[in-house]
XYZ file of C-alpha atoms in Angstrom:
753
model
C 0.000 0.000 0.000
C 1.263 3.467 -0.912
C 1.738 5.598 2.189
C 2.144 9.364 2.444
C 4.478 10.947 4.919
C 2.748 13.221 7.462
C 5.367 15.818 6.660
C 4.635 15.733 2.896
C 3.696 19.102 1.410
C -0.068 19.492 1.303
C -1.272 22.537 -0.620
C -3.249 23.372 -3.686
C -1.562 23.554 -7.042
C -1.353 27.227 -8.014
C -1.042 28.054 -11.705
C -0.673 31.534 -13.179
C -1.947 32.118 -16.714
C -1.295 35.222 -18.776
C -3.670 36.084 -21.605
C -4.841 38.918 -23.831
C -8.499 38.337 -22.995
C -10.317 36.403 -20.272
C -13.953 35.354 -20.687
C -15.867 34.104 -17.655
C -18.934 32.017 -18.488
C -19.282 29.236 -21.045
C -22.826 29.839 -22.222
C -23.488 30.819 -25.819
C -22.339 34.405 -25.208
C -19.045 33.378 -23.631
C -18.364 30.675 -26.212
C -18.941 32.999 -29.159
C -16.920 35.797 -27.557
C -13.959 33.535 -26.797
C -13.961 31.846 -30.221
C -14.134 35.199 -32.008
C -11.310 36.730 -29.986
C -9.111 33.651 -30.468
C -9.699 33.721 -34.221
C -8.606 37.352 -34.215
C -5.296 36.307 -32.694
C -5.934 37.065 -29.023
C -4.553 34.626 -26.481
C -7.857 33.859 -24.784
C -8.893 31.956 -21.643
C -12.503 30.758 -21.244
C -13.453 29.974 -17.642
C -16.570 27.843 -17.159
C -17.860 26.664 -13.783
C -19.732 23.661 -15.219
C -18.458 20.402 -16.826
C -19.955 21.295 -20.218
C -20.490 24.396 -22.326
C -23.745 25.958 -23.442
C -25.329 27.234 -20.236
C -29.090 26.865 -20.539
C -28.620 25.153 -23.924
C -26.383 22.435 -22.462
C -27.369 18.871 -21.636
C -27.496 19.924 -17.968
C -30.488 22.229 -18.547
C -31.761 21.348 -22.079
C -33.465 24.529 -23.189
C -33.733 25.044 -26.936
C -31.439 27.747 -28.330
C -33.564 30.485 -29.858
C -33.325 34.171 -30.658
C -34.949 36.509 -33.156
C -36.346 33.624 -35.211
C -38.822 31.399 -33.398
C -41.276 28.589 -34.063
C -43.879 30.494 -32.017
C -44.562 33.088 -34.688
C -43.394 36.627 -35.366
C -42.854 38.958 -38.305
C -39.071 38.536 -38.063
C -38.203 37.121 -41.454
C -34.708 35.796 -42.199
C -33.706 36.845 -38.696
C -31.706 33.889 -37.363
C -28.439 35.131 -35.936
C -25.327 34.922 -38.113
C -21.633 34.594 -37.402
C -20.262 32.032 -34.951
C -23.626 31.005 -33.481
C -24.946 30.321 -36.973
C -21.874 28.206 -37.695
C -22.567 26.248 -34.504
C -26.272 25.769 -35.246
C -25.714 24.644 -38.833
C -23.105 22.141 -37.682
C -25.520 20.913 -35.032
C -28.210 20.486 -37.694
C -25.788 18.379 -39.772
C -24.803 16.121 -36.874
C -27.850 16.279 -34.689
C -31.138 16.815 -36.567
C -32.984 14.882 -33.839
C -32.029 17.444 -31.198
C -29.997 15.271 -28.819
C -28.635 17.661 -26.147
C -25.568 15.478 -25.553
C -24.531 15.828 -29.192
C -24.970 19.580 -28.972
C -22.523 19.532 -26.035
C -19.915 17.937 -28.297
C -20.469 20.484 -31.077
C -19.753 23.334 -28.661
C -16.770 21.612 -27.089
C -15.241 20.838 -30.470
C -15.596 24.429 -31.670
C -13.772 25.683 -28.581
C -10.945 23.144 -28.336
C -10.137 23.483 -32.052
C -9.031 27.105 -31.526
C -5.283 27.119 -30.912
C -5.358 30.521 -29.196
C -8.060 29.446 -26.754
C -7.542 27.786 -23.355
C -10.653 26.191 -21.842
C -11.008 25.697 -18.073
C -14.055 23.578 -17.215
C -15.381 23.011 -13.687
C -13.536 26.190 -12.734
C -15.241 28.880 -10.686
C -14.082 32.505 -10.418
C -14.107 33.612 -6.793
C -11.817 36.642 -6.641
C -10.992 39.732 -8.684
C -7.704 41.596 -8.275
C -7.734 45.305 -9.059
C -4.932 47.584 -10.187
C -3.519 49.148 -7.015
C -3.038 52.468 -8.780
C -6.388 52.355 -10.583
C -9.343 50.768 -8.735
C -11.452 50.959 -11.890
C -9.268 48.416 -13.701
C -9.146 44.621 -13.267
C -5.688 43.023 -13.245
C -6.537 39.356 -12.725
C -9.205 36.890 -11.683
C -8.680 33.881 -9.434
C -10.597 30.677 -10.078
C -10.635 27.214 -8.520
C -11.158 23.822 -10.170
C -12.401 21.214 -7.690
C -11.639 18.376 -10.093
C -7.872 18.893 -10.205
C -7.476 20.885 -6.956
C -5.876 23.702 -8.898
C -6.097 27.384 -8.166
C -5.698 29.552 -11.264
C -4.678 33.178 -11.314
C -5.423 34.575 -14.762
C -3.917 37.912 -15.723
C -4.991 39.973 -18.727
C -5.578 43.549 -19.873
C -9.183 42.806 -20.926
C -11.998 40.799 -19.350
C -15.494 39.782 -20.388
C -18.161 38.763 -17.899
C -20.560 36.366 -19.595
C -21.258 34.383 -16.436
C -25.003 34.961 -16.253
C -24.935 36.171 -12.658
C -22.091 38.611 -13.369
C -19.632 37.245 -10.824
C -16.648 39.187 -12.206
C -18.559 42.434 -12.485
C -19.992 42.001 -8.987
C -16.604 41.283 -7.382
C -15.015 44.142 -9.341
C -17.568 46.661 -8.104
C -19.242 47.235 -11.463
C -22.528 49.142 -11.239
C -25.499 46.781 -11.510
C -29.218 46.460 -10.908
C -31.548 43.740 -9.685
C -35.273 43.601 -10.312
C -37.796 45.652 -12.204
C -37.512 49.423 -12.496
C -40.652 51.488 -11.883
C -42.343 52.570 -15.080
C -41.522 56.217 -14.399
C -37.739 55.698 -14.710
C -37.709 54.870 -18.431
C -41.343 55.613 -19.254
C -41.970 51.928 -19.943
C -45.669 51.103 -20.111
C -44.913 47.369 -19.957
C -43.043 47.680 -16.647
C -44.549 45.196 -14.188
C -46.370 46.206 -11.036
C -45.474 44.880 -7.607
C -48.250 42.303 -7.834
C -46.752 40.896 -11.050
C -43.358 40.497 -9.494
C -39.748 41.385 -9.147
C -37.660 38.887 -11.170
C -38.094 36.054 -13.640
C -37.592 32.692 -11.947
C -35.663 29.490 -12.664
C -36.936 26.326 -14.385
C -35.983 22.655 -14.172
C -37.044 20.289 -16.936
C -37.646 16.541 -17.082
C -37.728 13.947 -19.862
C -39.837 10.783 -20.020
C -39.701 7.793 -22.346
C -41.799 4.757 -23.222
C -40.274 1.681 -21.578
C -42.450 -0.718 -23.592
C -43.943 -2.205 -20.421
C -45.808 -0.895 -17.365
C -43.633 1.155 -15.026
C -44.480 2.102 -11.451
C -43.368 5.345 -9.847
C -42.974 5.915 -6.124
C -42.517 9.584 -5.412
C -39.765 10.741 -3.056
C -40.900 12.115 0.271
C -40.032 15.676 -0.734
C -42.309 15.651 -3.820
C -45.080 18.251 -3.939
C -48.476 16.815 -3.086
C -51.940 17.895 -4.174
C -50.931 19.338 -7.545
C -54.484 20.384 -8.422
C -54.651 22.603 -5.355
C -51.109 23.997 -5.491
C -50.685 24.710 -9.213
C -53.485 26.776 -10.800
C -52.571 25.664 -14.326
C -52.528 21.952 -13.457
C -54.935 21.313 -16.330
C -52.125 21.952 -18.806
C -50.160 18.912 -17.630
C -50.340 15.817 -19.796
C -48.439 12.578 -20.332
C -46.626 13.758 -23.453
C -45.167 17.212 -22.821
C -41.752 17.235 -21.212
C -38.411 19.005 -21.583
C -38.570 22.697 -22.371
C -42.190 22.392 -23.478
C -42.749 22.782 -19.729
C -40.795 26.025 -19.489
C -43.526 27.356 -17.197
C -42.487 25.050 -14.346
C -40.765 28.133 -12.982
C -40.191 29.543 -9.522
C -38.025 31.900 -7.487
C -38.821 35.356 -8.794
C -39.467 36.770 -5.326
C -36.149 35.514 -3.922
C -32.499 36.436 -4.389
C -31.905 34.502 -7.608
C -28.141 34.397 -6.965
C -27.787 33.509 -3.304
C -31.070 31.584 -3.017
C -30.426 29.423 -6.082
C -30.057 26.195 -4.067
C -33.340 26.864 -2.275
C -35.011 27.513 -5.632
C -33.548 24.299 -7.061
C -34.991 22.202 -4.220
C -38.419 23.723 -4.653
C -38.282 23.004 -8.385
C -37.267 19.388 -7.719
C -40.213 19.168 -5.343
C -42.498 20.451 -8.093
C -41.113 18.254 -10.884
C -41.305 15.013 -8.902
C -44.744 16.015 -7.694
C -45.916 16.655 -11.243
C -44.607 13.268 -12.382
C -46.316 11.615 -9.408
C -49.545 13.322 -10.474
C -49.183 12.118 -14.063
C -48.310 8.539 -13.077
C -50.486 7.975 -10.023
C -53.534 10.253 -10.157
C -55.373 7.849 -12.465
C -56.141 10.690 -14.883
C -53.460 9.744 -17.403
C -53.803 6.031 -18.238
C -51.650 6.627 -21.329
C -48.686 7.130 -18.977
C -48.670 3.495 -17.820
C -45.563 2.562 -19.847
C -43.751 5.852 -19.322
C -40.718 6.165 -17.110
C -38.924 9.246 -15.851
C -35.716 9.269 -17.882
C -34.030 12.505 -16.770
C -34.520 15.433 -14.415
C -32.254 18.478 -14.506
C -29.684 18.696 -11.721
C -29.342 22.459 -11.932
C -32.007 25.009 -12.780
C -32.023 27.101 -15.898
C -31.708 30.679 -14.696
C -33.495 33.570 -16.352
C -32.634 36.672 -14.365
C -30.342 37.961 -11.658
C -27.997 40.963 -11.975
C -27.973 43.372 -14.922
C -24.970 45.648 -15.260
C -24.914 49.286 -16.299
C -23.095 50.376 -19.437
C -22.902 53.766 -21.089
C -26.450 53.136 -22.369
C -29.347 51.169 -20.924
C -31.645 49.585 -23.485
C -35.326 50.149 -22.723
C -38.750 49.131 -23.987
C -38.827 52.063 -26.403
C -35.619 50.919 -28.104
C -37.323 47.623 -28.856
C -40.886 48.533 -29.801
C -39.878 51.690 -31.693
C -36.868 49.889 -33.191
C -34.713 52.919 -32.553
C -31.656 53.359 -34.745
C -28.249 53.407 -33.068
C -25.099 54.235 -35.022
C -23.161 51.919 -32.708
C -25.526 48.939 -33.047
C -23.411 45.763 -33.106
C -26.050 43.098 -32.482
C -29.814 42.709 -32.648
C -32.715 41.100 -30.880
C -36.093 39.943 -32.024
C -37.611 37.852 -29.263
C -40.721 39.431 -27.804
C -40.474 41.320 -24.538
C -41.326 38.198 -22.562
C -42.013 38.796 -18.873
C -43.172 36.158 -16.403
C -44.970 36.506 -13.066
C -42.559 36.212 -10.155
C -44.656 33.443 -8.565
C -44.033 31.302 -11.629
C -45.872 27.992 -11.668
C -47.898 29.012 -8.594
C -49.205 32.212 -10.231
C -52.897 32.434 -11.019
C -52.190 34.361 -14.233
C -50.580 33.321 -17.510
C -46.994 32.144 -17.281
C -45.752 34.665 -19.857
C -46.823 38.093 -21.072
C -45.488 39.148 -24.473
C -44.976 42.433 -26.268
C -43.766 42.195 -29.880
C -42.135 44.808 -32.047
C -42.682 44.986 -35.799
C -39.256 43.542 -36.479
C -35.743 43.081 -35.187
C -34.066 45.929 -33.314
C -30.424 46.967 -32.917
C -28.507 46.729 -29.622
C -25.877 49.451 -29.120
C -22.242 48.673 -28.391
C -22.609 50.913 -25.318
C -24.618 48.116 -23.655
C -21.676 45.705 -23.837
C -19.164 47.211 -21.417
C -19.249 48.445 -17.827
C -19.634 52.167 -17.301
C -17.295 52.199 -14.286
C -14.875 49.250 -14.636
C -12.875 50.393 -17.612
C -11.526 47.072 -18.970
C -14.650 44.949 -18.406
C -16.881 43.844 -21.275
C -20.396 42.510 -20.639
C -22.061 39.709 -22.608
C -25.098 37.494 -22.273
C -28.145 38.238 -20.161
C -26.261 40.665 -17.880
C -25.853 43.425 -20.490
C -26.996 46.991 -19.867
C -30.774 46.866 -20.219
C -33.836 47.635 -18.143
C -35.801 44.731 -16.707
C -38.393 45.172 -19.452
C -35.862 45.245 -22.299
C -34.069 42.302 -20.677
C -37.286 40.346 -21.275
C -36.223 40.273 -24.934
C -32.407 40.464 -24.881
C -32.022 37.538 -22.453
C -32.529 34.723 -24.982
C -29.482 32.697 -25.945
C -28.974 33.387 -29.644
C -29.268 37.123 -28.977
C -26.711 36.711 -26.184
C -24.405 34.817 -28.561
C -24.536 37.582 -31.149
C -23.509 40.162 -28.572
C -20.709 37.871 -27.420
C -19.251 37.813 -30.915
C -19.363 41.613 -31.104
C -17.459 41.759 -27.816
C -14.821 39.349 -29.145
C -14.152 41.600 -32.131
C -14.157 44.719 -29.953
C -11.582 43.128 -27.650
C -9.354 42.469 -30.665
C -9.599 46.133 -31.641
C -8.720 47.186 -28.091
C -5.547 45.138 -28.244
C -4.726 46.286 -31.768
C -4.947 49.982 -30.877
C -3.987 49.794 -27.200
C -7.374 51.145 -26.130
C -10.189 50.439 -23.690
C -13.703 49.165 -24.493
C -15.258 52.647 -24.404
C -12.704 53.919 -26.946
C -14.180 51.680 -29.648
C -17.092 54.144 -29.785
C -14.899 56.472 -31.843
C -16.427 56.648 -35.338
C -13.250 55.366 -36.997
C -13.102 52.372 -34.631
C -16.818 51.638 -34.983
C -16.418 51.592 -38.761
C -13.695 48.952 -38.465
C -15.782 46.948 -35.988
C -18.757 46.967 -38.348
C -16.540 45.868 -41.246
C -15.107 42.971 -39.295
C -18.495 41.866 -38.049
C -19.789 41.914 -41.624
C -16.827 39.900 -42.859
C -17.687 37.285 -40.215
C -21.272 36.927 -41.430
C -22.511 38.830 -38.378
C -25.623 40.679 -39.548
C -26.516 44.059 -38.019
C -29.852 45.453 -39.286
C -29.632 48.512 -41.533
C -25.828 48.713 -41.155
C -23.513 47.660 -43.965
C -20.060 49.227 -44.240
C -18.014 48.798 -47.454
C -14.789 46.888 -46.891
C -11.824 48.352 -48.809
C -9.948 45.064 -48.373
C -12.642 43.176 -50.294
C -11.696 43.663 -53.941
C -14.525 41.411 -55.170
C -16.605 44.597 -55.186
C -14.215 46.102 -57.767
C -14.773 43.291 -60.261
C -17.123 42.992 -63.215
C -19.558 40.359 -61.986
C -21.462 38.127 -64.401
C -23.218 34.789 -64.351
C -23.947 32.064 -66.875
C -27.510 31.956 -65.546
C -29.655 34.312 -63.469
C -33.214 33.549 -62.475
C -36.023 35.473 -64.149
C -38.846 34.048 -62.094
C -41.934 33.693 -64.255
C -43.636 30.864 -62.399
C -43.721 28.910 -59.185
C -45.228 25.759 -60.694
C -48.068 23.840 -59.008
C -47.245 20.479 -57.535
C -47.225 20.995 -53.790
C -50.031 20.086 -51.386
C -53.198 22.139 -51.232
C -53.473 24.856 -48.593
C -56.968 25.294 -47.241
C -58.257 28.787 -46.509
C -60.807 27.244 -44.150
C -58.975 28.017 -40.898
C -56.843 31.087 -41.552
C -55.615 33.575 -44.097
C -52.511 32.732 -46.105
C -50.010 35.001 -47.837
C -47.126 35.018 -50.288
C -44.116 37.320 -49.849
C -42.927 38.664 -53.198
C -39.988 41.037 -53.856
C -41.166 43.771 -56.228
C -39.559 46.853 -57.776
C -40.990 50.322 -57.296
C -43.888 51.160 -59.603
C -47.077 49.498 -60.858
C -47.771 46.073 -59.409
C -48.085 43.395 -62.112
C -50.909 40.866 -62.300
C -50.646 37.373 -60.823
C -52.277 34.090 -61.785
C -52.861 31.382 -59.169
C -54.752 28.084 -58.979
C -57.465 26.947 -56.565
C -59.729 24.032 -55.778
C -63.222 25.047 -54.740
C -66.077 22.820 -53.697
C -68.601 25.467 -54.738
C -68.379 28.846 -56.440
C -66.835 31.232 -53.940
C -65.575 34.801 -53.682
C -62.188 35.284 -52.048
C -61.034 38.611 -50.661
C -57.473 39.538 -51.569
C -55.249 42.311 -50.197
C -51.842 43.517 -51.255
C -49.747 44.964 -48.444
C -46.197 46.165 -47.970
C -44.170 47.451 -45.020
C -43.953 50.924 -43.511
C -40.199 50.450 -43.021
C -37.928 48.573 -45.457
C -36.075 47.064 -42.464
C -38.975 45.092 -41.035
C -41.354 42.516 -42.491
C -44.668 43.475 -40.905
C -47.358 43.903 -43.596
C -48.786 47.091 -42.143
C -49.451 49.195 -45.271
C -52.309 48.229 -47.574
C -51.684 49.040 -51.252
C -54.883 47.597 -52.670
C -57.816 45.253 -52.184
C -59.950 43.213 -54.514
C -62.255 40.210 -54.621
C -61.944 37.312 -57.034
C -64.674 34.887 -58.067
C -63.589 31.259 -58.149
C -65.946 28.771 -59.815
C -66.369 25.250 -58.477
C -63.724 22.873 -59.767
C -60.219 21.503 -59.483
C -57.079 23.496 -60.276
C -59.065 26.492 -61.418
C -56.813 29.368 -62.569
C -57.683 32.883 -61.483
C -55.931 36.215 -62.034
C -55.434 39.062 -59.600
C -54.954 42.513 -61.125
C -54.644 45.391 -58.704
C -54.407 49.051 -59.536
C -51.599 49.488 -57.043
C -48.053 50.817 -56.925
C -45.066 49.850 -54.839
C -43.752 53.057 -53.230
C -40.183 51.680 -53.253
C -38.440 48.381 -53.990
C -39.353 45.918 -51.281
C -41.580 43.077 -50.241
C -45.253 42.826 -51.095
C -47.601 40.476 -49.254
C -50.343 38.932 -51.397
C -52.896 37.969 -48.723
C -55.901 35.676 -49.212
C -58.581 35.965 -46.539
C -59.997 33.031 -44.633
C -62.623 31.408 -46.889
C -64.548 28.170 -46.496
C -64.449 25.439 -49.167
C -61.432 26.941 -51.000
C -57.861 25.638 -51.143
C -54.901 27.135 -52.980
C -52.294 25.177 -54.895
C -48.721 25.420 -53.705
C -45.335 24.897 -55.278
C -42.460 22.773 -54.008
C -39.969 25.093 -55.687
C -37.861 26.833 -53.059
C -36.397 30.157 -54.084
C -34.128 32.328 -51.946
C -36.046 35.370 -50.695
C -39.586 34.040 -51.279
C -41.846 32.634 -48.558
C -45.385 31.453 -47.991
C -46.881 32.623 -44.704
C -50.052 32.139 -42.698
C -51.924 34.481 -40.398
C -51.247 33.697 -36.733
C -52.885 36.408 -34.653
C -53.462 40.114 -34.193
C -50.892 41.738 -31.896
C -52.901 44.080 -29.670
C -50.558 45.674 -27.170
C -51.163 49.413 -27.371
C -52.013 49.473 -23.690
C -48.527 48.138 -22.968
C -46.788 50.687 -25.162
C -46.707 48.629 -28.350
C -48.676 48.723 -31.589
C -51.530 46.731 -33.042
C -50.562 44.760 -36.147
C -51.005 41.377 -37.822
C -48.526 38.551 -37.341
C -47.858 36.390 -40.406
C -45.384 33.531 -40.017
C -44.301 30.380 -41.867
C -46.875 27.592 -41.616
C -46.741 25.137 -38.745
C -48.349 22.486 -40.905
C -46.585 20.656 -43.750
C -47.173 22.266 -47.119
C -45.620 23.731 -50.217
C -42.792 26.194 -49.872
C -44.630 28.903 -51.840
C -48.040 29.445 -53.359
C -48.145 28.277 -56.954
C -48.179 31.457 -58.953
C -47.479 32.811 -62.427
C -46.036 36.315 -62.655
C -47.287 38.162 -65.706
C -44.067 40.152 -65.450
C -41.126 37.920 -64.360
C -39.329 38.843 -61.147
C -35.804 40.056 -61.841
C -34.468 40.296 -58.291
C -31.736 37.689 -58.507
C -28.921 39.221 -60.587
C -25.228 38.465 -60.185
C -24.414 41.973 -58.908
C -26.265 41.168 -55.677
C -23.214 39.267 -54.408
C -21.296 42.512 -53.917
C -24.089 44.703 -52.490
C -22.957 44.222 -48.879
C -25.823 42.035 -47.572
C -25.663 38.337 -46.737
C -29.347 37.520 -46.307
C -32.720 38.805 -47.555
C -33.610 42.194 -46.085
C -35.723 44.602 -48.143
C -34.925 42.416 -51.186
C -33.488 38.891 -51.696
C -29.863 40.167 -51.975
C -28.797 36.972 -53.705
C -27.687 35.744 -57.075
C -29.952 32.814 -57.936
C -29.445 30.584 -60.962
C -32.204 29.196 -63.145
C -33.416 25.897 -61.616
C -32.495 23.809 -64.655
C -29.164 25.495 -65.424
C -26.348 22.893 -65.456
C -23.333 23.865 -63.328
C -24.128 27.600 -63.184
C -21.134 29.891 -62.795
C -20.485 33.225 -61.150
C -17.521 35.066 -62.671
C -15.389 37.971 -61.392
C -13.072 39.839 -63.770
C -10.576 42.698 -63.301
C -8.645 44.840 -65.743
C -5.394 43.800 -64.127
C -4.204 40.689 -62.314
C -4.914 40.410 -58.610
C -3.172 38.459 -55.861
C -5.854 36.453 -54.031
C -4.998 34.858 -50.698
C -8.499 34.244 -49.366
C -12.040 33.772 -50.692
C -15.105 33.781 -48.424
C -18.441 32.529 -49.753
C -21.848 33.252 -48.216
C -24.533 30.772 -49.262
C -28.185 30.563 -48.228
C -28.451 28.953 -44.801
C -32.214 29.610 -44.629
C -32.107 32.319 -41.974
C -35.868 31.966 -41.525
C -35.401 28.523 -39.957
C -35.050 28.784 -36.162
C -32.939 25.571 -35.921
C -33.912 24.756 -32.325
C -31.132 22.684 -30.790
C -33.273 20.334 -28.685
C -36.807 18.973 -28.630
C -37.725 19.954 -32.176
C -36.455 17.440 -34.738
C -35.556 18.710 -38.208
C -36.475 16.931 -41.454
C -33.121 17.624 -43.127
C -29.465 17.503 -42.086
C -28.568 20.273 -44.512
C -30.493 23.331 -45.631
C -31.985 22.676 -49.102
C -31.158 26.241 -50.179
C -27.456 25.766 -49.384
C -24.801 24.980 -52.021
C -23.464 21.440 -51.609
C -20.669 20.920 -54.163
C -18.710 23.661 -55.917
C -15.369 24.659 -57.401
C -13.252 27.804 -57.541
C -11.206 28.365 -60.698
C -8.725 31.059 -61.664
C -8.759 33.023 -64.929
C -6.812 30.307 -66.734
C -9.244 27.582 -65.741
C -6.999 26.105 -63.044
C -8.887 24.576 -60.152
C -8.149 26.283 -56.851
C -10.793 24.613 -54.660
C -13.018 21.555 -54.925
C -15.602 21.419 -52.131
C -18.051 18.570 -51.533
C -20.877 18.093 -49.047
C -20.697 21.653 -47.793
C -23.458 22.316 -45.271
C -22.472 25.766 -44.002
C -23.710 29.144 -45.160
C -20.305 30.798 -44.697
C -17.141 29.126 -45.983
C -13.686 30.663 -46.021
C -10.878 29.320 -48.233
C -7.360 30.450 -47.373
C -4.725 29.599 -49.941
C -1.340 28.401 -48.692
C 0.102 29.899 -51.833
C -1.739 33.044 -53.026
C -2.893 32.936 -56.621
C -2.380 35.737 -59.150
C -5.174 36.035 -61.679
C -7.347 38.497 -63.604
C -10.512 36.446 -63.058
C -12.112 34.030 -60.622
C -15.035 31.681 -61.239
C -17.345 30.012 -58.746
C -18.886 26.944 -60.390
C -21.870 25.368 -58.617
C -21.987 21.615 -59.086
C -24.907 20.761 -56.810
C -27.139 22.163 -54.080
C -29.106 20.355 -51.397
C -32.313 20.740 -53.412
C -33.135 24.358 -54.300
C -31.801 26.492 -57.168
C -28.202 27.612 -56.619
C -27.978 30.828 -54.604
C -25.088 32.974 -53.364
C -25.448 36.027 -51.130
C -21.910 37.322 -51.103
C -18.357 36.639 -52.280
C -15.440 38.333 -50.535
C -11.789 38.255 -51.601
C -8.550 39.592 -50.268
């Protein structure tokens, strides 16, 4: 037996790390911030107090990762977040279309450990902040402890980012922060909650069940909540099938200290979860649960709210619902302002109260650093926002987008020897916007030309460009029985052309039709009516009918051809997917004026299976898909498709760039269509495809002499960067599309340097 001498040295291992940038918190914000900074050349340390990455999206909590695009319905078209989080979500789709949270853990871990400039410390908790003795407003180092290897780390750096959720670094550093809801008078927020509604959003713990194929008994632990029907007012919503984050409303703790009372909140949530399962299994009201067993219960709660830190600007309700423009916007949100009663599952009112804006809104850079700790960035749910605005900014994909902006800002700080607040200088903000754009990081209404991208100086041509004359019938019928349906169509300014569609009608019917557009080119809410008409449809199958409206588009943009709810009529759809075109259905009327919002209609992609678009013939073909779109500065549909799209039947379509003199090309970045209207939930919701049908699958890059520079197969990402070990000198470059995943070839942008 190995024996230790009593006099042997017994002390913790102490390790000092020196870095350019230290990120605390391994949720989506921290991951995206650390990856971005490392890719920009910063020696980065990511400190995470859990055994896995992802925060609320990890296998420990199992909440779906969502942001501006959601399955629940909004007018946020093509709004899924770009950049690093999009890269992560598209890789997860490829590997994990069934939404296994364990596989998502591996996707995140792989992305982090592949970065050579990035050091990852798991199971490591920050407990101390050291300040500069000569400057108490500056952090010098953080100390963190890993219980797994009994190692104490001291991590020194000139720049820090707190993405920890509770803001442990900011709190220990003395950064200004807030807890709880502000009174409505402070920011003039009409949606600010009253004292009866509550103080904070609570925590949730989820559970999973599975069919064991045989009867399974359940004996509840002694601490399980009893008498569910008396204790939980919404007990009628429980059933034998919903589990996981479908039960987000099993929430509690909003009247407690959501940092220091977290363990108390966790025990109460365990009590509730095991009590709910006891109710489902043993109340006799759910005989269909006989073969179900409890497969998993979360060991830690998913937190919603604790501290929020103050930056040089605090986002408020008005920024969101009015979609205020900020010159320093570096990220965006689009989730509704989603506030919950502090009593959570025990509340007698609805578990969530929503206020939507007409579209996505920008988040200023000033929200992403502390106003009084000069070298501290903020990322994630702790950014500078009121409690009401936090109700929207708190969701994970929005947090991830802000984290990437912070990573780029940190790189600029190191490059110029400056502090976070110095990046507000117009010349620095211009560079930040350029670098975000080059990374596929969309910021609404902001596109800054990049002088390093000489693709924009080329003559751009294509062997084939779509002139869309028809979306041919062939998809399933869409009934107008239950709700209105609509088709989004990009149109030029001027007279609106006529359209021909096809319908099945059991009897002769009259259908009301409206043509709407948007009041702002940067949202997709159909709030301006251009014309109305009624069309008579005789009884029959596949009956053609034409819509001719005496209407004009006030500017280039999207028109919404809307067919009212009508009994006994169904419209034909088309299976042809085309970048920048969508079929929508009416969801509900947003009526929130009393809360400081606006009343408007919500149209969203259908929840039910159906054709991608309405079958339609355009009497004047749409010419919105020209080759020049790939150098217009946008990488997704906005007020127009912004893509080059080839004719569907064109064999191996090519996009060609030519210059008057030879260029030295060291790098080519391609932006394909990753279907930014698809929310890509990471758990619970399974996806029918591993790759986006609109994305380019196989392609080649050739120089002006026809030499092959790149052959790519089975690409499933929307952004691909090719760096050449040996730069090529050429007067032309050709992108040849060999195959897509199903839709006509489409390219949003090509960058070269």
